[in-house]
Coordinates of N, CA and C in Angstrom, one line a residue:
M1 N -33.3 43.2 -28.0 CA -32.6 42.7 -29.2 C -33.0 41.3 -29.6
T2 N -33.4 41.2 -30.8 CA -33.9 39.9 -31.3 C -32.8 39.2 -32.1
I3 N -32.8 37.9 -32.1 CA -31.8 37.1 -32.8 C -32.5 36.6 -34.1
K4 N -31.9 36.8 -35.2 CA -32.5 36.2 -36.4 C -31.6 35.1 -36.9
L5 N -32.2 34.1 -37.6 CA -31.5 32.9 -38.1 C -30.3 33.3 -39.0
N6 N -30.4 34.3 -39.7 CA -29.3 34.7 -40.6 C -28.2 35.4 -39.9
D7 N -28.4 35.7 -38.5 CA -27.4 36.4 -37.8 C -26.6 35.5 -36.8
I8 N -27.0 34.2 -36.8 CA -26.4 33.2 -35.9 C -25.0 32.9 -36.3
R9 N -24.1 33.1 -35.4 CA -22.7 32.7 -35.7 C -22.0 32.4 -34.4
D10 N -20.8 31.7 -34.4 CA -20.1 31.4 -33.2 C -19.5 32.7 -32.6
N11 N -19.2 32.5 -31.3 CA -18.6 33.6 -30.6 C -17.2 33.9 -31.1
P12 N -16.7 35.1 -31.0 CA -15.4 35.4 -31.5 C -14.3 34.5 -30.8
G13 N -13.5 33.8 -31.5 CA -12.4 33.0 -30.9 C -12.9 31.5 -30.6
A14 N -14.1 31.2 -30.9 CA -14.6 29.9 -30.6 C -14.1 28.8 -31.6
R15 N -13.9 29.3 -32.8 CA -13.3 28.4 -33.9 C -12.0 29.0 -34.3
K16 N -11.0 28.1 -34.2 CA -9.6 28.5 -34.5 C -9.2 27.9 -35.8
E17 N -8.7 28.7 -36.7 CA -8.2 28.1 -38.0 C -6.9 27.4 -37.8
R18 N -6.7 26.3 -38.5 CA -5.5 25.5 -38.4 C -4.4 26.2 -39.1
I19 N -3.2 26.2 -38.5 CA -2.0 26.8 -39.0 C -1.4 25.9 -40.1
R20 N -1.2 26.5 -41.3 CA -0.6 25.7 -42.4 C 0.9 26.1 -42.3
V21 N 1.7 25.1 -41.9 CA 3.1 25.4 -41.7 C 3.9 25.0 -42.9
G22 N 5.1 25.6 -43.0 CA 6.0 25.3 -44.1 C 5.4 25.9 -45.5
R23 N 4.8 27.0 -45.5 CA 4.2 27.6 -46.7 C 4.8 28.9 -47.0
G24 N 6.1 29.0 -46.8 CA 6.8 30.3 -47.3 C 7.1 31.2 -46.1
I25 N 8.1 32.0 -46.3 CA 8.7 32.9 -45.3 C 7.6 33.9 -44.8
G26 N 6.8 34.3 -45.7 CA 5.8 35.4 -45.4 C 4.7 34.9 -44.4
S27 N 4.5 33.6 -44.3 CA 3.4 33.1 -43.5 C 3.7 33.2 -42.0
G28 N 5.0 33.3 -41.7 CA 5.4 33.3 -40.3 C 5.7 31.9 -39.7
K29 N 5.3 30.9 -40.4 CA 5.6 29.5 -40.0 C 6.2 28.8 -41.2
G30 N 7.0 29.5 -42.0 CA 7.7 28.9 -43.1 C 9.0 28.2 -42.8
K31 N 9.7 27.7 -43.7 CA 11.1 27.2 -43.6 C 11.1 26.0 -42.5
T32 N 11.3 26.3 -41.2 CA 11.4 25.2 -40.2 C 10.1 24.9 -39.6
A33 N 9.0 25.5 -40.0 CA 7.6 25.2 -39.6 C 7.5 25.3 -38.1
G34 N 8.2 26.3 -37.4 CA 8.0 26.5 -36.0 C 8.8 25.5 -35.1
R35 N 9.6 24.6 -35.8 CA 10.3 23.6 -35.0 C 11.8 24.1 -34.6
G36 N 12.1 25.3 -34.9 CA 13.5 25.7 -34.6 C 14.3 25.1 -35.7
Q37 N 15.5 24.7 -35.4 CA 16.3 24.1 -36.5 C 17.3 23.0 -35.9
K38 N 17.6 22.0 -36.8 CA 18.5 20.9 -36.5 C 18.1 20.1 -35.3
G39 N 18.7 18.9 -35.3 CA 18.6 18.0 -34.1 C 17.4 17.1 -34.2
Q40 N 17.4 16.2 -33.2 CA 16.4 15.1 -33.1 C 15.0 15.7 -33.0
K41 N 14.8 16.7 -32.1 CA 13.5 17.2 -31.8 C 12.9 18.0 -33.0
S42 N 13.7 18.4 -34.0 CA 13.1 19.1 -35.1 C 12.5 18.1 -36.1
R43 N 12.8 16.8 -35.9 CA 12.3 15.8 -36.8 C 11.1 15.1 -36.2
S44 N 10.3 14.4 -37.1 CA 9.2 13.7 -36.6 C 9.6 12.4 -35.9
G45 N 8.8 11.8 -35.1 CA 9.0 10.5 -34.4 C 10.0 10.6 -33.3
V46 N 10.0 11.7 -32.5 CA 10.9 11.8 -31.4 C 10.4 11.0 -30.2
A47 N 11.2 10.2 -29.7 CA 10.8 9.4 -28.5 C 12.0 9.3 -27.6
I48 N 12.2 10.2 -26.7 CA 13.4 10.2 -25.8 C 13.0 10.3 -24.4
K49 N 12.1 9.4 -23.9 CA 11.7 9.3 -22.6 C 12.9 8.9 -21.7
G50 N 13.1 9.7 -20.6 CA 14.1 9.3 -19.7 C 15.5 9.8 -20.1
F51 N 15.6 10.3 -21.3 CA 17.0 10.8 -21.8 C 17.2 12.2 -21.3
E52 N 18.4 12.4 -20.7 CA 18.7 13.6 -20.0 C 19.9 14.3 -20.7
G53 N 19.9 14.3 -22.0 CA 21.0 15.0 -22.7 C 22.4 14.4 -22.5
G54 N 22.5 13.2 -22.2 CA 23.8 12.6 -22.0 C 24.2 12.5 -20.6
Q55 N 23.5 13.3 -19.7 CA 23.7 13.1 -18.3 C 23.2 11.7 -17.8
M56 N 23.7 11.2 -16.8 CA 23.3 9.8 -16.3 C 21.8 9.9 -15.9
P57 N 20.9 9.2 -16.5 CA 19.5 9.3 -16.2 C 19.2 9.0 -14.8
L58 N 18.1 9.5 -14.3 CA 17.7 9.3 -12.9 C 17.5 7.9 -12.5
H59 N 16.9 7.1 -13.4 CA 16.7 5.7 -13.0 C 18.0 4.9 -12.9
M60 N 19.1 5.4 -13.5 CA 20.4 4.8 -13.4 C 21.2 5.3 -12.2
R61 N 20.8 6.6 -11.8 CA 21.5 7.2 -10.7 C 21.1 6.7 -9.3
L62 N 19.8 6.2 -9.2 CA 19.3 5.8 -7.9 C 19.8 4.4 -7.6
P63 N 20.0 4.2 -6.2 CA 20.5 2.9 -5.8 C 19.5 1.8 -6.0
K64 N 20.0 0.6 -6.4 CA 19.1 -0.5 -6.6 C 19.1 -1.4 -5.3
R65 N 17.9 -2.0 -5.0 CA 17.8 -2.8 -3.9 C 17.3 -4.2 -4.2
G66 N 17.7 -5.2 -3.5 CA 17.1 -6.5 -3.7 C 17.7 -7.4 -4.8
F67 N 17.1 -8.5 -4.9 CA 17.6 -9.5 -5.9 C 16.4 -10.4 -6.2
N68 N 16.3 -10.7 -7.5 CA 15.2 -11.6 -8.0 C 15.8 -12.9 -8.4
N69 N 15.6 -13.9 -7.6 CA 16.2 -15.2 -7.9 C 15.4 -15.9 -9.1
P70 N 16.1 -16.1 -10.2 CA 15.3 -16.8 -11.3 C 15.0 -18.2 -11.0
F71 N 15.7 -18.8 -10.1 CA 15.5 -20.3 -9.7 C 14.7 -20.4 -8.5
G72 N 14.2 -19.3 -7.9 CA 13.4 -19.4 -6.6 C 12.1 -20.1 -6.9
K73 N 11.6 -20.7 -5.8 CA 10.4 -21.4 -5.9 C 9.2 -20.6 -5.3
D74 N 8.0 -20.7 -5.9 CA 6.9 -20.0 -5.4 C 5.9 -21.0 -4.7
Y75 N 6.0 -20.9 -3.3 CA 5.1 -21.8 -2.5 C 4.0 -21.0 -1.9
A76 N 2.8 -21.5 -1.8 CA 1.8 -20.9 -1.1 C 2.0 -21.4 0.4
E77 N 2.2 -20.4 1.3 CA 2.5 -20.8 2.7 C 1.2 -20.8 3.5
V78 N 1.0 -22.0 4.1 CA -0.3 -22.2 4.9 C 0.1 -22.6 6.3
N79 N -0.5 -21.9 7.3 CA -0.2 -22.2 8.7 C -1.3 -23.1 9.2
L80 N -0.9 -24.0 10.2 CA -1.7 -25.0 10.8 C -2.9 -24.4 11.5
G81 N -2.7 -23.2 12.1 CA -3.9 -22.6 12.8 C -5.0 -22.2 11.9
M82 N -4.6 -21.7 10.7 CA -5.6 -21.4 9.7 C -6.3 -22.6 9.1
V83 N -5.6 -23.7 9.0 CA -6.2 -25.0 8.5 C -7.2 -25.4 9.5
Q84 N -6.9 -25.3 10.8 CA -7.8 -25.7 11.9 C -9.1 -24.9 11.8
K85 N -8.9 -23.6 11.6 CA -10.0 -22.7 11.5 C -11.0 -23.1 10.4
F86 N -10.4 -23.4 9.2 CA -11.2 -23.8 8.1 C -11.9 -25.1 8.3
I87 N -11.2 -26.0 9.0 CA -11.8 -27.3 9.3 C -13.0 -27.1 10.2
D88 N -12.9 -26.2 11.3 CA -13.9 -25.9 12.2 C -15.1 -25.2 11.5
A89 N -14.8 -24.4 10.5 CA -15.9 -23.7 9.7 C -16.5 -24.6 8.6
K90 N -16.0 -25.8 8.5 CA -16.5 -26.8 7.5 C -16.2 -26.4 6.1
K91 N -15.1 -25.6 5.9 CA -14.7 -25.3 4.6 C -13.7 -26.3 4.1
L92 N -13.1 -27.0 5.0 CA -12.1 -28.1 4.6 C -12.6 -29.4 5.3
D93 N -12.5 -30.5 4.6 CA -12.8 -31.8 5.1 C -11.6 -32.5 5.6
A94 N -11.5 -32.8 6.9 CA -10.3 -33.4 7.5 C -10.2 -34.9 7.2
K95 N -11.4 -35.5 6.8 CA -11.4 -36.9 6.5 C -10.7 -37.2 5.1
K96 N -10.7 -36.2 4.2 CA -10.1 -36.4 2.9 C -8.7 -35.9 3.0
D97 N -7.9 -36.2 2.0 CA -6.5 -35.7 1.9 C -6.6 -34.2 1.7
I98 N -5.7 -33.5 2.5 CA -5.7 -32.0 2.3 C -4.4 -31.7 1.4
D99 N -4.7 -31.3 0.2 CA -3.6 -31.0 -0.8 C -3.8 -29.6 -1.3
H100 N -2.9 -29.3 -2.3 CA -3.0 -27.9 -2.9 C -4.3 -27.6 -3.4
A101 N -4.9 -28.5 -4.2 CA -6.2 -28.3 -4.8 C -7.3 -28.0 -3.7
A102 N -7.3 -28.8 -2.6 CA -8.3 -28.6 -1.6 C -8.1 -27.3 -0.9
L103 N -6.9 -26.9 -0.6 CA -6.6 -25.7 0.1 C -7.0 -24.5 -0.8
K104 N -6.7 -24.6 -2.1 CA -7.1 -23.6 -3.1 C -8.6 -23.4 -3.2
A105 N -9.3 -24.5 -3.2 CA -10.8 -24.5 -3.3 C -11.4 -23.9 -2.1
A106 N -10.7 -24.1 -0.9 CA -11.3 -23.5 0.3 C -10.9 -22.0 0.4
G107 N -10.0 -21.5 -0.4 CA -9.6 -20.1 -0.4 C -8.4 -19.9 0.6
L108 N -7.7 -20.9 1.0 CA -6.6 -20.8 1.9 C -5.3 -20.6 1.3
A109 N -5.1 -21.2 0.2 CA -3.8 -21.2 -0.5 C -4.0 -20.3 -1.8
R110 N -3.3 -19.1 -1.8 CA -3.4 -18.3 -3.0 C -2.0 -18.4 -3.7
G111 N -2.0 -18.5 -5.0 CA -0.8 -18.6 -5.8 C -0.1 -19.9 -5.5
G112 N 1.2 -19.9 -5.4 CA 2.0 -21.1 -5.2 C 2.0 -22.0 -6.3
K113 N 2.6 -21.5 -7.4 CA 2.7 -22.4 -8.6 C 3.5 -23.6 -8.4
D114 N 4.4 -23.6 -7.4 CA 5.2 -24.8 -7.1 C 4.7 -25.6 -5.9
G115 N 3.4 -25.3 -5.5 CA 2.8 -26.1 -4.5 C 2.6 -25.4 -3.2
V116 N 2.3 -26.2 -2.1 CA 2.0 -25.6 -0.8 C 3.1 -26.0 0.2
R117 N 3.5 -25.0 1.1 CA 4.4 -25.3 2.2 C 3.6 -25.1 3.5
L118 N 3.7 -26.2 4.3 CA 2.9 -26.2 5.6 C 3.8 -25.6 6.7
L119 N 3.3 -24.6 7.4 CA 4.1 -24.0 8.5 C 3.4 -24.3 9.8
G120 N 4.2 -24.2 10.9 CA 3.7 -24.7 12.2 C 3.0 -23.6 13.1
K121 N 2.7 -22.5 12.6 CA 2.1 -21.4 13.4 C 0.7 -21.8 13.8
G122 N 0.3 -21.7 15.0 CA -1.0 -22.1 15.5 C -1.0 -23.6 15.9
E123 N -2.2 -24.1 16.3 CA -2.2 -25.5 16.6 C -3.4 -26.2 15.9
I124 N -3.2 -27.5 15.7 CA -4.2 -28.3 15.0 C -4.7 -29.4 15.9
K125 N -6.0 -29.6 16.0 CA -6.6 -30.6 16.8 C -7.1 -31.8 15.9
A126 N -7.5 -31.4 14.7 CA -8.1 -32.4 13.8 C -7.1 -33.4 13.3
K127 N -7.5 -34.7 13.1 CA -6.6 -35.7 12.5 C -6.8 -35.6 11.0
A128 N -5.7 -35.2 10.3 CA -5.8 -35.0 8.9 C -4.6 -35.5 8.2
K129 N -4.7 -35.8 6.9 CA -3.6 -36.2 6.1 C -3.3 -35.1 5.1
F130 N -2.0 -34.6 5.2 CA -1.6 -33.5 4.3 C -0.7 -34.1 3.2
V131 N -1.0 -33.6 2.0 CA -0.1 -33.9 0.8 C 0.4 -32.6 0.3
V132 N 1.6 -32.3 0.6 CA 2.2 -30.9 0.3 C 3.5 -31.0 -0.3
A133 N 4.0 -29.9 -0.9 CA 5.3 -29.8 -1.5 C 6.4 -29.7 -0.5
G134 N 6.1 -29.1 0.7 CA 7.1 -28.9 1.8 C 6.4 -28.6 3.1
A135 N 7.1 -28.9 4.2 CA 6.6 -28.7 5.5 C 7.7 -28.5 6.5
S136 N 7.5 -27.6 7.5 CA 8.5 -27.3 8.5 C 8.5 -28.5 9.5
K137 N 9.6 -28.6 10.2 CA 9.7 -29.7 11.2 C 8.6 -29.5 12.3
G138 N 8.4 -28.3 12.7 CA 7.4 -28.0 13.7 C 6.0 -28.4 13.3
A139 N 5.7 -28.1 12.0 CA 4.4 -28.5 11.4 C 4.2 -30.0 11.4
I140 N 5.2 -30.7 10.9 CA 5.1 -32.2 10.9 C 4.9 -32.8 12.2
E141 N 5.6 -32.3 13.2 CA 5.5 -32.7 14.6 C 4.1 -32.5 15.1
A142 N 3.5 -31.3 14.9 CA 2.2 -30.9 15.4 C 1.1 -31.8 14.8
V143 N 1.2 -32.0 13.5 CA 0.2 -32.8 12.8 C 0.3 -34.3 13.3
E144 N 1.5 -34.8 13.4 CA 1.6 -36.2 13.9 C 1.2 -36.3 15.4
K145 N 1.3 -35.3 16.2 CA 0.9 -35.2 17.6 C -0.6 -35.3 17.6
A146 N -1.3 -34.7 16.6 CA -2.8 -34.7 16.6 C -3.3 -36.0 16.0
G147 N -2.4 -36.8 15.5 CA -2.8 -38.1 15.0 C -2.9 -38.2 13.5
G148 N -2.5 -37.1 12.8 CA -2.5 -37.1 11.4 C -1.1 -37.4 10.8
S149 N -1.0 -37.2 9.4 CA 0.3 -37.5 8.8 C 0.5 -36.4 7.7
V150 N 1.8 -36.3 7.4 CA 2.2 -35.3 6.4 C 3.0 -36.1 5.3
E151 N 2.6 -36.0 4.1 CA 3.3 -36.6 3.0 C 3.9 -35.5 2.1
V152 N 5.2 -35.4 2.1 CA 5.9 -34.4 1.4 C 6.3 -34.9 0.0
L153 N 5.7 -34.3 -1.0 CA 5.9 -34.7 -2.4 C 7.4 -34.5 -2.8
P154 N 8.0 -35.4 -3.6 CA 9.4 -35.3 -4.1 C 9.5 -34.0 -4.9
K155 N 10.6 -33.4 -4.8 CA 10.9 -32.1 -5.6 C 11.1 -32.5 -7.0
A156 N 10.6 -31.7 -7.9 CA 10.8 -31.9 -9.3 C 12.3 -31.5 -9.6
Q157 N 12.9 -32.4 -10.5 CA 14.3 -32.1 -10.8 C 14.3 -30.9 -11.8
P158 N 15.3 -30.0 -11.5 CA 15.4 -28.8 -12.4 C 15.8 -29.3 -13.8
E159 N 15.4 -28.4 -14.8 CA 15.6 -28.8 -16.2 C 17.1 -29.0 -16.5
H160 N 17.9 -28.1 -16.0 CA 19.4 -28.2 -16.3 C 20.0 -29.5 -15.7
E161 N 19.4 -30.0 -14.6 CA 19.9 -31.3 -14.1 C 19.4 -32.5 -14.9
K162 N 18.1 -32.4 -15.4 CA 17.6 -33.4 -16.3 C 18.4 -33.5 -17.6
K163 N 18.8 -32.3 -18.1 CA 19.6 -32.3 -19.4 C 21.0 -32.9 -19.1
A164 N 21.6 -32.6 -18.0 CA 22.9 -33.2 -17.7 C 22.8 -34.7 -17.5
A165 N 21.7 -35.2 -16.9 CA 21.5 -36.6 -16.8 C 21.4 -37.3 -18.1
R166 N 20.6 -36.6 -19.0 CA 20.5 -37.2 -20.4 C 21.8 -37.3 -21.1
T167 N 22.6 -36.2 -21.0 CA 23.9 -36.1 -21.6 C 24.8 -37.3 -21.1
E168 N 24.8 -37.5 -19.8 CA 25.6 -38.6 -19.2 C 25.1 -39.9 -19.8
A169 N 23.8 -40.1 -19.8 CA 23.3 -41.4 -20.3 C 23.7 -41.6 -21.8
N170 N 23.6 -40.6 -22.6 CA 24.0 -40.7 -24.0 C 25.5 -41.0 -24.1
K171 N 26.3 -40.4 -23.3 CA 27.8 -40.7 -23.3 C 28.0 -42.2 -22.9
A172 N 27.3 -42.7 -21.9 CA 27.4 -44.0 -21.5 C 27.0 -45.0 -22.6
K173 N 26.0 -44.7 -23.3 CA 25.5 -45.5 -24.5 C 26.6 -45.6 -25.6
K174 N 27.2 -44.4 -25.9 CA 28.2 -44.4 -26.9 C 29.5 -45.1 -26.5
A175 N 29.8 -45.1 -25.2 CA 31.0 -45.8 -24.7 C 30.9 -47.3 -24.9
K176 N 29.6 -47.9 -24.8 CA 29.4 -49.3 -24.9 C 29.7 -49.9 -26.3

């Protein structure tokens, strides 16, 4: 059997004609256009994700765990043992101040938008000066024992406390 150019056509069922809905009762898809009748789903723009017909949705039935403190601080926690490892590997310079920027550049402190907190796990032999947002008692003792020092930066005053202080100052001015 030979194929001629004038005989070329698609296989049966390869091309499907689009259904023209809402074109009269005789078309089979007239009146409600295949949407059934009434209600939200018969209209366009339906978006009811998670809605279970008035039943309590699953995400509300499941127990909730934990608490997200809006005033919590985000510290990058760094252990003394890791600092010593980085000093030995020449990734940190013990002669310069070791602060958040230096620890971040070395790849030791990740995140910590409120600074670095020094923890006492491991031991430190190098004499170094740390400038950090916080440090545990054990960490401070270990650094001082090695001959170094720890400078803890003062905590930033929360915005609501600053506002209260301004209000008090303004009241004091008006009273004079």
